[in-house]
Structure formats: structure tokens, C-alpha cells
GROMACS .gro file of C-alpha atoms in nm:
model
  434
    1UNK     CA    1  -4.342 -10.496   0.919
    2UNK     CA    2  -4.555 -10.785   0.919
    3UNK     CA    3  -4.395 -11.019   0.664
    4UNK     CA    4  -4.723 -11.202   0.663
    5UNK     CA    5  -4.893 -10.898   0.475
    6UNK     CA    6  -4.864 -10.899   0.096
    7UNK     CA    7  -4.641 -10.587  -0.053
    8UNK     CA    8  -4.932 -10.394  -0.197
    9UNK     CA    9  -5.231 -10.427   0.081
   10UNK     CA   10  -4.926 -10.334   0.373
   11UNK     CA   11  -4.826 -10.032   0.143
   12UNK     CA   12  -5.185  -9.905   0.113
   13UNK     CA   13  -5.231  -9.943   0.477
   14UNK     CA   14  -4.935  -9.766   0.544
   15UNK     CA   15  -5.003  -9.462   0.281
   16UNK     CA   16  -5.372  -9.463   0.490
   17UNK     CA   17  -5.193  -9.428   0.791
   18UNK     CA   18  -4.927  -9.153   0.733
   19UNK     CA   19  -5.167  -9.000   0.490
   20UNK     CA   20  -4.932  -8.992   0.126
   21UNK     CA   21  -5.100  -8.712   0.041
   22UNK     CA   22  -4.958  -8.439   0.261
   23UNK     CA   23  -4.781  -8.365  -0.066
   24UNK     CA   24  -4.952  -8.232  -0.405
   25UNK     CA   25  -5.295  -8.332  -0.431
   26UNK     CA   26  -5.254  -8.334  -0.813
   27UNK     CA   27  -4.986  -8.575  -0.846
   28UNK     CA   28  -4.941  -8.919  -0.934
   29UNK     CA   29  -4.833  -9.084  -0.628
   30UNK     CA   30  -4.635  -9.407  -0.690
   31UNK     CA   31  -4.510  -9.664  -0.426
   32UNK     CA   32  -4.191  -9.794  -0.463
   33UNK     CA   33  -3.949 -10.023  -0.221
   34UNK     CA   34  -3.625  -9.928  -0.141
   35UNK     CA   35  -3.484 -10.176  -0.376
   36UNK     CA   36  -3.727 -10.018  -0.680
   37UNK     CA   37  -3.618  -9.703  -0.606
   38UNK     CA   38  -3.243  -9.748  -0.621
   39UNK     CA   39  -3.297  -9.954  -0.985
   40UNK     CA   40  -3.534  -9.635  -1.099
   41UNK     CA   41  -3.278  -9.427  -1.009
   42UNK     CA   42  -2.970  -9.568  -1.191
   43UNK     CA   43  -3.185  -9.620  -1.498
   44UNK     CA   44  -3.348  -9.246  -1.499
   45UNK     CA   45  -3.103  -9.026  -1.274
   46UNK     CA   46  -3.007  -8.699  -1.487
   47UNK     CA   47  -2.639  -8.715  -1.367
   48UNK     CA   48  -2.576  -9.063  -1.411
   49UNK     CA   49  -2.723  -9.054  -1.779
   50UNK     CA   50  -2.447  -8.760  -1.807
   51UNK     CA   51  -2.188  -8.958  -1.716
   52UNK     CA   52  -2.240  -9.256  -1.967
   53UNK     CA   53  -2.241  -9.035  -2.208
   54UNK     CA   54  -1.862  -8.940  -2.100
   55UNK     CA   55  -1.786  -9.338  -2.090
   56UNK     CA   56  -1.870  -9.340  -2.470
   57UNK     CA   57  -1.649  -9.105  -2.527
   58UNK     CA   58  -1.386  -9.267  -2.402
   59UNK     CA   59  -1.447  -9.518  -2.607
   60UNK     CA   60  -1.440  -9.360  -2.928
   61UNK     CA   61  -1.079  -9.275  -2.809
   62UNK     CA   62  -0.984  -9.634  -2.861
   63UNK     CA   63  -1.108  -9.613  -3.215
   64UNK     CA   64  -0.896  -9.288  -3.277
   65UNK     CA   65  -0.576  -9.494  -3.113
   66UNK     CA   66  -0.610  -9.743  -3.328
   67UNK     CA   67  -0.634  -9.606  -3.671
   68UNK     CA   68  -0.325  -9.565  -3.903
   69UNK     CA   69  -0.228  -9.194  -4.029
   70UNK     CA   70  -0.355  -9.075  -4.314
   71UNK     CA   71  -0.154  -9.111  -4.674
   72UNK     CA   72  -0.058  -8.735  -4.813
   73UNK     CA   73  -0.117  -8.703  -5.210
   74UNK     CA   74   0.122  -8.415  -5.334
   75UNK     CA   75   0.110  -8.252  -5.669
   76UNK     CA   76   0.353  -8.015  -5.801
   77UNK     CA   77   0.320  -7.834  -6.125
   78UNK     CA   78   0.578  -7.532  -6.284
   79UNK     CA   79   0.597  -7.335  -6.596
   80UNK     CA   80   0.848  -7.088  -6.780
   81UNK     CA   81   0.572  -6.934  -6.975
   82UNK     CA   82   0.591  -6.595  -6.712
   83UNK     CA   83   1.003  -6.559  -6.745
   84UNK     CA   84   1.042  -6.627  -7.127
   85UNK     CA   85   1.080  -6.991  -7.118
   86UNK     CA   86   0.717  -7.092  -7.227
   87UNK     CA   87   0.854  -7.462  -7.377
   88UNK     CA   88   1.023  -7.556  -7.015
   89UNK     CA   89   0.752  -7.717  -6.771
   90UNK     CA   90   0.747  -7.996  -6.487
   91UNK     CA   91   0.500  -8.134  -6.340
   92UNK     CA   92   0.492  -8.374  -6.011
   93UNK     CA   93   0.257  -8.630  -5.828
   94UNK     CA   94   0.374  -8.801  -5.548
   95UNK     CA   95   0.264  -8.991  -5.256
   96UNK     CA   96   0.372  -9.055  -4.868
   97UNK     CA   97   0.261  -9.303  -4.635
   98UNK     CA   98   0.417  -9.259  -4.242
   99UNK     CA   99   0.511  -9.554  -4.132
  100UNK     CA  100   0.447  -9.575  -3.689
  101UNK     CA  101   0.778  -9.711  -3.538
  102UNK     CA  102   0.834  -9.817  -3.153
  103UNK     CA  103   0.506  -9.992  -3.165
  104UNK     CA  104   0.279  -9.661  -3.085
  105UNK     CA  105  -0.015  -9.800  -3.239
  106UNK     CA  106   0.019 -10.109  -3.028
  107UNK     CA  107   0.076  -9.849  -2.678
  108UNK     CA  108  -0.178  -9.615  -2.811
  109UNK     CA  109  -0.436  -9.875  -2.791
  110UNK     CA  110  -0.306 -10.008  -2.458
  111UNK     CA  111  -0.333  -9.647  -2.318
  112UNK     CA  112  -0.696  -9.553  -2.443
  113UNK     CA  113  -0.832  -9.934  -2.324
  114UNK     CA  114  -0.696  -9.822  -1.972
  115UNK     CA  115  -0.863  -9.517  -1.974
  116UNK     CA  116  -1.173  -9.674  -2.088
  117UNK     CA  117  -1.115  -9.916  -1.807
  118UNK     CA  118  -1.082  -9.640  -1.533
  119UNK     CA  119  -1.384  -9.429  -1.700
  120UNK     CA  120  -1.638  -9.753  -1.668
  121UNK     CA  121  -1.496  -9.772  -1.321
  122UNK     CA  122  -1.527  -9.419  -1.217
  123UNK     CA  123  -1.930  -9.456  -1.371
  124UNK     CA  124  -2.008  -9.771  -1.162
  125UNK     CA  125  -1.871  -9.560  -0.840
  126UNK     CA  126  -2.100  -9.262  -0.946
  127UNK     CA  127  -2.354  -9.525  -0.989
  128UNK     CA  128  -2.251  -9.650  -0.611
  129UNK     CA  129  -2.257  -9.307  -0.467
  130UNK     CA  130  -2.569  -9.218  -0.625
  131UNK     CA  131  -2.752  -9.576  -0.455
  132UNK     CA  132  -2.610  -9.403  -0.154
  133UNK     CA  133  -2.832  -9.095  -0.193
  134UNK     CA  134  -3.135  -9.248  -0.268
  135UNK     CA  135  -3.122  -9.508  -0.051
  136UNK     CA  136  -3.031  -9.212   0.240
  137UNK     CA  137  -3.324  -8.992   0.054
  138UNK     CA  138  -3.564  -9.323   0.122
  139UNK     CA  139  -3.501  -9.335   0.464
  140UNK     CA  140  -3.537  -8.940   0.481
  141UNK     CA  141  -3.882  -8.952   0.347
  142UNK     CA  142  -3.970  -9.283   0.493
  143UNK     CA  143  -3.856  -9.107   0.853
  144UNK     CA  144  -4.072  -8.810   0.771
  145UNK     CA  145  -4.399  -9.082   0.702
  146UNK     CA  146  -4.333  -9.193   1.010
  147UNK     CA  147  -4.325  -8.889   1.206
  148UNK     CA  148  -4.659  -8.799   1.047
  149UNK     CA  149  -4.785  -9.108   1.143
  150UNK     CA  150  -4.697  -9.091   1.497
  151UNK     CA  151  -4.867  -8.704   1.461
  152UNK     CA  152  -5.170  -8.836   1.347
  153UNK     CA  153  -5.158  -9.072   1.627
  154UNK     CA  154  -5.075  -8.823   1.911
  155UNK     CA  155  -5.353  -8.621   1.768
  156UNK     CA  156  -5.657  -8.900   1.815
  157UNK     CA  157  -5.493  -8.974   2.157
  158UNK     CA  158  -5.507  -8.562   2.217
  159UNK     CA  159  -5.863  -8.609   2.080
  160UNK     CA  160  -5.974  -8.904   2.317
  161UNK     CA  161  -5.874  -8.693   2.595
  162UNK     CA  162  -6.021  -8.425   2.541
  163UNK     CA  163  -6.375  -8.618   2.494
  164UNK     CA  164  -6.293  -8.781   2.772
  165UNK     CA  165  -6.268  -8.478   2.943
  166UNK     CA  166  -6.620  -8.323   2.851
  167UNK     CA  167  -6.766  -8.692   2.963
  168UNK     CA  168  -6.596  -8.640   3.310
  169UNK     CA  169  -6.715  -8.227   3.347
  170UNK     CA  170  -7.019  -8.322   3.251
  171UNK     CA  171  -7.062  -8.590   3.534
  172UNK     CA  172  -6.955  -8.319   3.756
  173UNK     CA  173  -6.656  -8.537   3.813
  174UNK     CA  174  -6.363  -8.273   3.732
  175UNK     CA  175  -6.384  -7.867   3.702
  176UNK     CA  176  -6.387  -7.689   3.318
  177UNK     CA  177  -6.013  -7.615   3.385
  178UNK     CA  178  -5.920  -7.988   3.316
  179UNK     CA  179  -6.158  -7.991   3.017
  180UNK     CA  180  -5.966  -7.623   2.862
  181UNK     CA  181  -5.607  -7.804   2.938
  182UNK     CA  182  -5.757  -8.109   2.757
  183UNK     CA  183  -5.825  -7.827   2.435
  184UNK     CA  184  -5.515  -7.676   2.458
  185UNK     CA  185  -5.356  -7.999   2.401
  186UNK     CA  186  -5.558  -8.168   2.116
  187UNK     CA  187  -5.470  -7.815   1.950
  188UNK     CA  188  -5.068  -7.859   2.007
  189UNK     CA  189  -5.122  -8.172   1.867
  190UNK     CA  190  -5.300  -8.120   1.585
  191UNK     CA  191  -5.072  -7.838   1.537
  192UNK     CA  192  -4.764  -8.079   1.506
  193UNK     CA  193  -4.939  -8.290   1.257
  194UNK     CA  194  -4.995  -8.003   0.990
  195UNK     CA  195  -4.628  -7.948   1.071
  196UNK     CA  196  -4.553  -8.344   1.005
  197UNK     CA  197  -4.775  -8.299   0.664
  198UNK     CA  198  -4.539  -7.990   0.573
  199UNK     CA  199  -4.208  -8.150   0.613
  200UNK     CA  200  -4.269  -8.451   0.387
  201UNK     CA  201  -4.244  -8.202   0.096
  202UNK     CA  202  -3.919  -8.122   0.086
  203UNK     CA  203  -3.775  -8.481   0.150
  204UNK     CA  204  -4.001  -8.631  -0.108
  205UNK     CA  205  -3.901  -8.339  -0.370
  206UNK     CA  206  -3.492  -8.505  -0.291
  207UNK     CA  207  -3.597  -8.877  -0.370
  208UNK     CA  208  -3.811  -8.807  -0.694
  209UNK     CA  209  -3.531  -8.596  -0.858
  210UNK     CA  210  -3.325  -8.814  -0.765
  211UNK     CA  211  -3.483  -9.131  -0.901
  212UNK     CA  212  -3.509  -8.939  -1.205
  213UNK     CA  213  -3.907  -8.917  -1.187
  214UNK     CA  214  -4.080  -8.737  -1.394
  215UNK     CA  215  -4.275  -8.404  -1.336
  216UNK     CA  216  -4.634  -8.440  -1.162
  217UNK     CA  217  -4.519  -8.797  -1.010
  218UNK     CA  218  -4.452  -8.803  -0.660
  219UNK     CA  219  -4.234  -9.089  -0.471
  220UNK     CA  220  -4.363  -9.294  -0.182
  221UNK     CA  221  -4.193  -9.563   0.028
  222UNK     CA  222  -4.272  -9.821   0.272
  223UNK     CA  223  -4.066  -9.936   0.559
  224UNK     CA  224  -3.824 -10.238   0.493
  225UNK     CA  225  -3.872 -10.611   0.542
  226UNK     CA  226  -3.727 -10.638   0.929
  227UNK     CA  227  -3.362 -10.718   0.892
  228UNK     CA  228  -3.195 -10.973   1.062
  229UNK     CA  229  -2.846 -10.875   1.285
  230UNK     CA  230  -2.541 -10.824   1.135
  231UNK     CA  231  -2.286 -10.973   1.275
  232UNK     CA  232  -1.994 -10.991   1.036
  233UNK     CA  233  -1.591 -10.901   1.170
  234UNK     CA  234  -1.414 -10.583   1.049
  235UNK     CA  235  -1.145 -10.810   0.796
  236UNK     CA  236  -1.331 -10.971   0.634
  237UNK     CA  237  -1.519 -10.666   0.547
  238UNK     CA  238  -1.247 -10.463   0.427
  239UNK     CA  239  -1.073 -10.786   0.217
  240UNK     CA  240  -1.450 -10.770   0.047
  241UNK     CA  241  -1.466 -10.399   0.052
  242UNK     CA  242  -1.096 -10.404  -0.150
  243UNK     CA  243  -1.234 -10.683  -0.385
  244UNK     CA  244  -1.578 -10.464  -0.491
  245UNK     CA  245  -1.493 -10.095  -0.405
  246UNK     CA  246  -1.523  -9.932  -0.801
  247UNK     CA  247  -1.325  -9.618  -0.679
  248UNK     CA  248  -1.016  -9.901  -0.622
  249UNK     CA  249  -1.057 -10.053  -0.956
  250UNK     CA  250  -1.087  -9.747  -1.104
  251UNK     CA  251  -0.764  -9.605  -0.954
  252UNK     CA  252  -0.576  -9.909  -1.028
  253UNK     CA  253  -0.682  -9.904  -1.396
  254UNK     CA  254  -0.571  -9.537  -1.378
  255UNK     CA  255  -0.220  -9.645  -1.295
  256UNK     CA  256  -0.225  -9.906  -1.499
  257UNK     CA  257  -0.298  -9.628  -1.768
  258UNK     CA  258  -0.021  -9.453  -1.629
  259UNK     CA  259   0.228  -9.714  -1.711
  260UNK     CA  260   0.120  -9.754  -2.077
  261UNK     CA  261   0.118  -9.379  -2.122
  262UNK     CA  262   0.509  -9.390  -1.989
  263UNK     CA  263   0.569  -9.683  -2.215
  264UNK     CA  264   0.391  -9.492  -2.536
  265UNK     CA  265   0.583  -9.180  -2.467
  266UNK     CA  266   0.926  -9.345  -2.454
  267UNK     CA  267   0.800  -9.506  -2.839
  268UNK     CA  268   0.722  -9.104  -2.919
  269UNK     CA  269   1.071  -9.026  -2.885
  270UNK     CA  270   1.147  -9.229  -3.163
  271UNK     CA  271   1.069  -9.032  -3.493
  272UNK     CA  272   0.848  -9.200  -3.732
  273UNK     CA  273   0.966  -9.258  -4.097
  274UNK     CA  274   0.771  -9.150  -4.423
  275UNK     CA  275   0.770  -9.319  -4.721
  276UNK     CA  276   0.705  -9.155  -5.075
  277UNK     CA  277   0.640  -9.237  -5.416
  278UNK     CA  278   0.638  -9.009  -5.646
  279UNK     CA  279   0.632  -8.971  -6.033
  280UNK     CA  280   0.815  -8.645  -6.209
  281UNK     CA  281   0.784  -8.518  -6.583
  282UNK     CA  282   0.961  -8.257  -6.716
  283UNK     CA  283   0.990  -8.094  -7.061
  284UNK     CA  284   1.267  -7.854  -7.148
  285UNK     CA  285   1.439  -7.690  -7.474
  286UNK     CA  286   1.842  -7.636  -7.501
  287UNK     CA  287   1.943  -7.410  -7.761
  288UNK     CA  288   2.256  -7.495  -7.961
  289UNK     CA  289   2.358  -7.218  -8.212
  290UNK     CA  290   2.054  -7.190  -8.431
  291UNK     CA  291   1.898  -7.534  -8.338
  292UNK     CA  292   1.635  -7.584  -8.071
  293UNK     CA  293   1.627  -7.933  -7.924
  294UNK     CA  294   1.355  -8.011  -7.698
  295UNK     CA  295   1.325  -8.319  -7.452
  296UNK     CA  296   1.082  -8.496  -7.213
  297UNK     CA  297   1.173  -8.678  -6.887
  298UNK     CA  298   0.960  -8.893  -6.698
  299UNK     CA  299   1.118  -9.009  -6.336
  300UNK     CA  300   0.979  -9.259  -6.112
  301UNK     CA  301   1.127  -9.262  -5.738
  302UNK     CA  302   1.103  -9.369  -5.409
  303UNK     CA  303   1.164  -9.084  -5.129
  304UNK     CA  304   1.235  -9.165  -4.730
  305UNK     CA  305   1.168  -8.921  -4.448
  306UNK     CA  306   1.326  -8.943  -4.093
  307UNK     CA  307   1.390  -8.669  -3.835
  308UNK     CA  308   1.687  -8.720  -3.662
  309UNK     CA  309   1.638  -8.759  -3.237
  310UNK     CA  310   1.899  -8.495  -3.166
  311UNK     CA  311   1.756  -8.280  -2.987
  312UNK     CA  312   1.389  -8.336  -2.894
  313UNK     CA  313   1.377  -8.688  -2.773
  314UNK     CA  314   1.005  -8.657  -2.633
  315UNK     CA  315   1.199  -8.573  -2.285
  316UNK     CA  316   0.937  -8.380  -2.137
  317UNK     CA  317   0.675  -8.601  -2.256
  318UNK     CA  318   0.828  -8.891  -2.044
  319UNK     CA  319   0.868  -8.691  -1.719
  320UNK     CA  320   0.518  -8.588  -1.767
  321UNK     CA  321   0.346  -8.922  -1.823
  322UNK     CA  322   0.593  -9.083  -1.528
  323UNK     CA  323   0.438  -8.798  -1.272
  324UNK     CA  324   0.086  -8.857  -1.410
  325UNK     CA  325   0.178  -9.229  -1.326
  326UNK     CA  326   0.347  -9.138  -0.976
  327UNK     CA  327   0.003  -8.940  -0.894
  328UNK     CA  328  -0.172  -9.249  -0.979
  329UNK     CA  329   0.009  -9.470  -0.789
  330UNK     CA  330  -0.003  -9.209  -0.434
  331UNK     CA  331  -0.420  -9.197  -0.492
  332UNK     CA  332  -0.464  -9.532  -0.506
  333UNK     CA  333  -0.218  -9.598  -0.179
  334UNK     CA  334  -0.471  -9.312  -0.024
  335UNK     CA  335  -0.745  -9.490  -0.130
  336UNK     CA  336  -0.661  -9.808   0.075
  337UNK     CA  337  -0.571  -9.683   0.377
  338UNK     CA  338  -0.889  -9.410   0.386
  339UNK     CA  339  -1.105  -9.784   0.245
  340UNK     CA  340  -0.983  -9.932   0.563
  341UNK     CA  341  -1.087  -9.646   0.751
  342UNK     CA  342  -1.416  -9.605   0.634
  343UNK     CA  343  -1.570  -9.946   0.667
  344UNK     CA  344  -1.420  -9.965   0.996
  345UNK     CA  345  -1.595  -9.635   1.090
  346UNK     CA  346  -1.922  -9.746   0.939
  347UNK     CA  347  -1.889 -10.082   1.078
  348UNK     CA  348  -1.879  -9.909   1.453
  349UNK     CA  349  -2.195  -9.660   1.363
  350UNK     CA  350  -2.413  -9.936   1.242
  351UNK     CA  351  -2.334 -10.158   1.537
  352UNK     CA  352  -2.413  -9.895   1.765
  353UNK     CA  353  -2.731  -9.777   1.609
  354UNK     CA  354  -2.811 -10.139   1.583
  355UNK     CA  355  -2.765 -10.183   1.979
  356UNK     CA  356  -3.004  -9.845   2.006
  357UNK     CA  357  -3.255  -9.973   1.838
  358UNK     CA  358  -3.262 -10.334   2.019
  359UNK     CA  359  -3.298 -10.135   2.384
  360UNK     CA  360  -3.601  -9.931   2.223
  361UNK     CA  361  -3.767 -10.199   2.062
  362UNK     CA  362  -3.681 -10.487   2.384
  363UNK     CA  363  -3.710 -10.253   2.699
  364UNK     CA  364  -3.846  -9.916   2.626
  365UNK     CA  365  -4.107  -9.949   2.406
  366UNK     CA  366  -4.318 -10.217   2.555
  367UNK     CA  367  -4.273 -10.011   2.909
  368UNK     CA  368  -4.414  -9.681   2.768
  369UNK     CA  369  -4.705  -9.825   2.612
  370UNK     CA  370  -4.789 -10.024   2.926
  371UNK     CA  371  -4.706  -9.684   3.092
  372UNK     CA  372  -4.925  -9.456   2.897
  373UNK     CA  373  -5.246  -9.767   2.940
  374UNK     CA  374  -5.242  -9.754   3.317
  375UNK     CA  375  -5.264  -9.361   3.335
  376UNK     CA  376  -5.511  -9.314   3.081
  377UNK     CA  377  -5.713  -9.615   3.272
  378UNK     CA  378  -5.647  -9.442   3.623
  379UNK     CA  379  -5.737  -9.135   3.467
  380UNK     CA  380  -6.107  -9.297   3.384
  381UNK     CA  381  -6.130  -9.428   3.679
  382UNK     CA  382  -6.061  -9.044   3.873
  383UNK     CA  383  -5.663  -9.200   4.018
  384UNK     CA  384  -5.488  -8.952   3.817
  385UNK     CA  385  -5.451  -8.627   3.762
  386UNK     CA  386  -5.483  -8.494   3.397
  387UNK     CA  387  -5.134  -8.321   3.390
  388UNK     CA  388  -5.015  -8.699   3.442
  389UNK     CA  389  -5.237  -8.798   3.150
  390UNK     CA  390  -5.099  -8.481   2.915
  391UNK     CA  391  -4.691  -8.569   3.082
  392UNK     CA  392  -4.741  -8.971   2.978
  393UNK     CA  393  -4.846  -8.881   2.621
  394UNK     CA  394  -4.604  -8.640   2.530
  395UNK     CA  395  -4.388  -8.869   2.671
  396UNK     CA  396  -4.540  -9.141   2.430
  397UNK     CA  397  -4.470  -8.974   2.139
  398UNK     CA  398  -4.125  -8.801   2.229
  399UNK     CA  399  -4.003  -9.129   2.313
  400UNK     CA  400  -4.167  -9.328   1.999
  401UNK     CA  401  -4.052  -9.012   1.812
  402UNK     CA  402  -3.688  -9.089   1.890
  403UNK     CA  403  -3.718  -9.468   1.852
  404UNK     CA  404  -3.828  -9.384   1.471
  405UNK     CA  405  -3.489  -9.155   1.458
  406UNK     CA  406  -3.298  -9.491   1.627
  407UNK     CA  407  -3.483  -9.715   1.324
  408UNK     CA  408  -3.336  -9.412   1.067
  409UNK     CA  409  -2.991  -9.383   1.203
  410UNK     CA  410  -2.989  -9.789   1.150
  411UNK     CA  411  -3.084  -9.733   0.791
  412UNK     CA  412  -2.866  -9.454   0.683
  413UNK     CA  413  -2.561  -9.665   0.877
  414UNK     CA  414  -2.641 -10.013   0.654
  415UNK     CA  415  -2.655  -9.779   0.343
  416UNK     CA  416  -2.323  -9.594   0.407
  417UNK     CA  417  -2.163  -9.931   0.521
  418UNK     CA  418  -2.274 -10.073   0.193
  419UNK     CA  419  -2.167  -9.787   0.027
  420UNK     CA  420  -1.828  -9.874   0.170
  421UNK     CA  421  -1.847 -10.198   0.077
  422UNK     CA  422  -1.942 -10.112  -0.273
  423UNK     CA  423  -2.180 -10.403  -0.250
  424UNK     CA  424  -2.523 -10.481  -0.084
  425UNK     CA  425  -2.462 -10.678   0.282
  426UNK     CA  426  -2.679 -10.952   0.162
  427UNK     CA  427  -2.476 -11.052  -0.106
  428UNK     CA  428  -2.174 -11.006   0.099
  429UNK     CA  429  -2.296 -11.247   0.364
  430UNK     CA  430  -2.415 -11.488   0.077
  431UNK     CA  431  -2.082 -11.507  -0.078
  432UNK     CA  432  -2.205 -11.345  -0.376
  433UNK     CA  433  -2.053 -11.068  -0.594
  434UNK     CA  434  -2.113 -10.758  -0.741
   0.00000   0.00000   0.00000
């Protein structure tokens, strides 16, 4: 794209070209650039919105770590009155406080703030996969644009032809069979362009629902700024990808969880200790020979509470939390070695489609459209035969048609490589961060 040409006028003379409104008439069609559409979509996306609402949820688990058990107020009343003893009564209030030992509070809270940790972490890779579908989605629907475009195109060169044609027959110059051949293909053509029009549907449909959009507004895209060669080595791509992958940092917060949650259930088996204070009054009458003496007691004591670790020492509660910690720990080995993988696998498709697209746009491109001038001039001019005409443009577009698939497969490869990256390639090559 010209860079030359301000955003809006090259997007409306794009939209005019691939005609935006293959889709429904009726709805609001808005441009956006493939950076706009990736910020629309992590603000508005349905699943993404989903997922926050699990990372505040976590965090209310930190509050629940943190808080202190609740005191227990006990009262305690009897009477005689219902066996004969209607003077002897007792009556008790007491109160109990457990007291955490081991430090649990302390390893609570370290647990939950890990799993907070892994939880933002696990949202900012949703967040990363979900830049990965729209920006894929873009290039979908910007492909599909395209294609119309090139329909269109194939279509007025179908219908140039076939006027061309008449002109010719009419001169007496060629017989009515060229001029029918000439129909027959401005119909194909035009035939492939309603079937351009009808494939932009779909594709669109995938980047508004996506992007969160809402219903009766349709998504449309223009093609990138013209990207400059990348040209950066395999290591130093993977020491990046390790520094900004989310999945990583969300695995290694996950064992890092793991080791608090070993630590906190070793403080479980230690049994907690209650504290009471409680308060006792009791009246009562002895009887000695014909004389009744009555008498009131008020007590005031302390009472302690401690289970004794004999048999349940929170055993199984440590083996469990060290396997959930020895799961942890084989993911996020995995991880790396399948981290390496994949950026060295992306790396190799989007240097390939890369060297694809530079022999289309250096050698092939230039050489078909020279191609197709000379045989529609020597054509004119009664050189060529129309079957060369009708072989040069289908060539034209078959040809142009898979140069727009080469200028795809380079998009889709920079947005899966960046997916692997877990950060744009500009900022990469910048030296900036995520």
C-alpha cells in the first residue's frame, strides 16, 4: 500500500474496489486496521470478558487466606426443675478463640498470591491466543477482499474482451464464434465474482464475533502498511520468546504455587490450639437433717484445646500437594522444550513464505502483466488468436490469485510467530517489552 495515501481516503478506495458490501446491505460497516481490531477485540471479546471474571475470583481467594477464624460464643444452661430438684441450676457462657500455629496464615496467603499470579498469567495467554485469532481472522477476510477484488477485475478484463470482440465481428475482421467464446467467458467471470461476493460472509461473520462487535455492525479491513524483512536469528528469538511467553510465567507461578501449597500442608499437620474463656454459675441446695442450705458459685476459667498429631499428621495432604507440585514442575519443562520448538518452526514458515512472496512480487508479477499487455495488444492488432487472449487472462488472475494466497500465508506466519513470541516483532526488534 501506498504509504503516501492517508489511512481513511486508501481505505475508502479499497472498500470501492473490493466492493464492502458483498455482505448485509443493512449493516453498519466499520473499517478497522489490524492493530484496531486486535485492541477491539481484547476489550469486547465474550470469552476473554469470561475469563477476567475467573481472575477476580482468584483474588477474592487471597482475602479468604488471609482472614483469622472466627471466635465461637457458647452458652450452656441446666435445671433440676424436671427430676425434683427445682432449686439446683447452672448456667454457662464461654468463649474460644483458635489460635493458627505453623504460620498457615502466613502460607495460606503465599499459596492464594501464587495462584493469583498463575490465573493473571493464564488470562494474558488467553488474551495472546485470542490476538492470534483475530489477527489470523483479519487476514482471512482481508484475503477474501482481495480475491473479490481481483474478480471484479477479471470480470472488466472478461468485459473488454468481449466488446472488443463485437468491434472486431463487426469489421468483418473475425467470425461470431470468437465473439460467443468472448460471452462465454465474461459469464465465467462474472460468475466467479458473485462467488468472491459470497465467500466474504462467512470470514467476516469470524472477525466481528470475535472482536466482540455488536449485532448489525459488520468488520472491514485494509491491507497492512508494507513490512520491511525480517531478518532476526533463531536464539535470540527463543531467549525473547522465554522472557515474554505468558503460558511460561504462568506455569512457573504454578510451581511456585506448588511449593507454597507443600510448605502450607506440612504447617496443617500441626494441630491448631483453642483458647477459651468461660464464666460458670451454679446454684444448688444440700439437705442436712431438717435444714436446707442453699449456695451460689460463680467460676471464672481459662480452657485450652489441642488435638494430639498421633495419628493424622496431614500425610496425605503432603503427598498430594508434592505431586500437584511435581506436575507443575514436568509442564513447565514441556513447555520449554515444545517453546523452542515452536518459534523455530514458525521462524522457518515465515521465512519461506517471505521468500514466496519476494519471487511473485520481483519476477513473476511484473512478467505476467507485461505478458497479458502484449497479447491483448496483438490481439487488436489481428497477431493473436482469442484462445491466447482467454489462456493469458486466466492465467492473470490464477497467478495474481495465488500471489494474494503467498501475501496471506506471510501474514498468518508473522501472526503465529508473534504468537510464539508472545510479543509483537516490532517491539522485539526495538528492544522493547511486553
Amino acid at each position: 500500500m501506498n504509504r503516501a495515501v492517508s489511512l481513511p481516503v486508501a481505505a475508502l478506495l479499497f472498500l470501492a474496489v473490493t466492493g464492502a458490501s458483498a455482505g448485509n446491505a443493512g449493516a453498519d460497516t466499520r473499517i478497522f486496521t489490524l492493530t484496531e481490531a486486535v485492541e477491539h477485540a481484547l476489550a469486547n471479546n465474550g470469552e476473554l470478558k469470561a475469563a477476567r471474571s475467573g481472575h477476580e475470583a482468584a483474588q477474592a481467594g487471597t482475602v479468604r487466606a488471609g482472614l483469622y477464624p472466627n471466635p465461637v460464643l457458647e452458652l450452656e444452661g441446666s435445671t433440676g426443675a424436671l427430676t425434683g430438684s427445682s432449686n439446683e441450676s447452672s448456667m454457662e457462657l464461654a468463649i474460644s478463640q483458635e489460635v493458627l500455629l505453623g504460620g498457615k496464615r502466613a502460607k495460606r496467603l503465599a499459596a492464594a498470591e501464587r495462584d493469583v499470579e498463575a490465573v493473571r498469567w493464564w488470562l494474558a495467554d488467553r488474551e495472546r491466543l485470542t490476538a492470534l485469532d483475530v489477527k489470523t481472522a483479519y487476514a482471512d477476510l482481508l484475503l477474501a477482499q482481495q480475491r473479490l477484488g481481483l474478480a471484479k477485475q477479471a470480470a472488466d478484463l472478461g468485459s473488454r474482451l468481449l466488446a472488443l470482440t463485437k468491434e472486431r465481428f463487426a469489421a468483418g475482421d473475425i467470425p461470431e464464434l470468437e465473439v460467443n467464446l468472448a460471452r462465454v467467458e465474461a459469464a465465467r467471470s462474472d460468475s466467479e465474482r458473485v462467488a468472491a461476493e459470497r465467500e466474504i460472509v462467512p470470514v467476516r461473520s469470524r472477525l466481528s464475533t470475535l472482536m466482540g462487535l455488536e449485532p448489525g455492525t459488520e468488520a472491514a479491513v485494509i491491507a497492512p502498511p508494507d513490512e520491511q524483512p525480517f531478518t532476526a536469528g533463531v536464539a535470540g528469538l527463543v531467549t525473547r520468546a522465554r522472557e515474554h511467553r505468558p503460558d511460561l510465567k504462568a506455569l512457573t507461578a504454578e510451581q511456585a504455587k506448588g511449593e507454597a501449597e507443600v510448605s502450607l500442608a506440612r504447617s496443617e499437620g500441626i494441630p491448631n490450639l483453642t483458647v477459651g474463656l468461660f464464666v460458670a454459675h451454679e446454684r444448688s441446695t444440700d439437705a442436712i437433717g431438717t435444714d436446707e442450705e442453699k449456695t451460689r458459685d460463680t467460676i471464672v476459667g481459662v480452657r485450652l484445646s489441642l488435638p494430639l498429631p498421633i495419628f493424622d499428621r496431614n500425610q496425605a495432604g503432603i503427598r498430594e500437594a508434592g505431586a500437584r507440585r511435581g506436575g507443575a514442575e514436568a509442564r513447565l519443562v514441556a513447555a520449554r522444550v515444545a517453546l523452542e520448538r515452536e518459534v523455530e518452526a514458525e521462524h522457518a514458515l515465515m521465512a519461506a513464505a517471505e521468500e514466496v512472496l519476494c519471487l511473485y512480487a520481483k519476477d513473476i508479477l511484473p512478467r505476467l502483466k507485461e505478458n497479458l499487455a502484449l497479447v491483448q495488444e496483438a490481439y487488436g492488432l489481428g497477431e493473436a488468436d482469442i484462445l491466447a487472449v482467454i489462456e493469458e487472462q486466466k492465467k492473470y488472475v490464477e497467478v495474481h490469485g495465488a500471489y494474494l494466497t503467498a501475501v496471506h500465508a506471510r501474514q498468518t506466519a508473522r501472526a503465529r510467530l508473534e504468537a510464539a513470541l508472545g510479543a509483537p516483532l516490532d517491539e522485539l526488534t526495538t528492544g522493547g517489552t511486553q
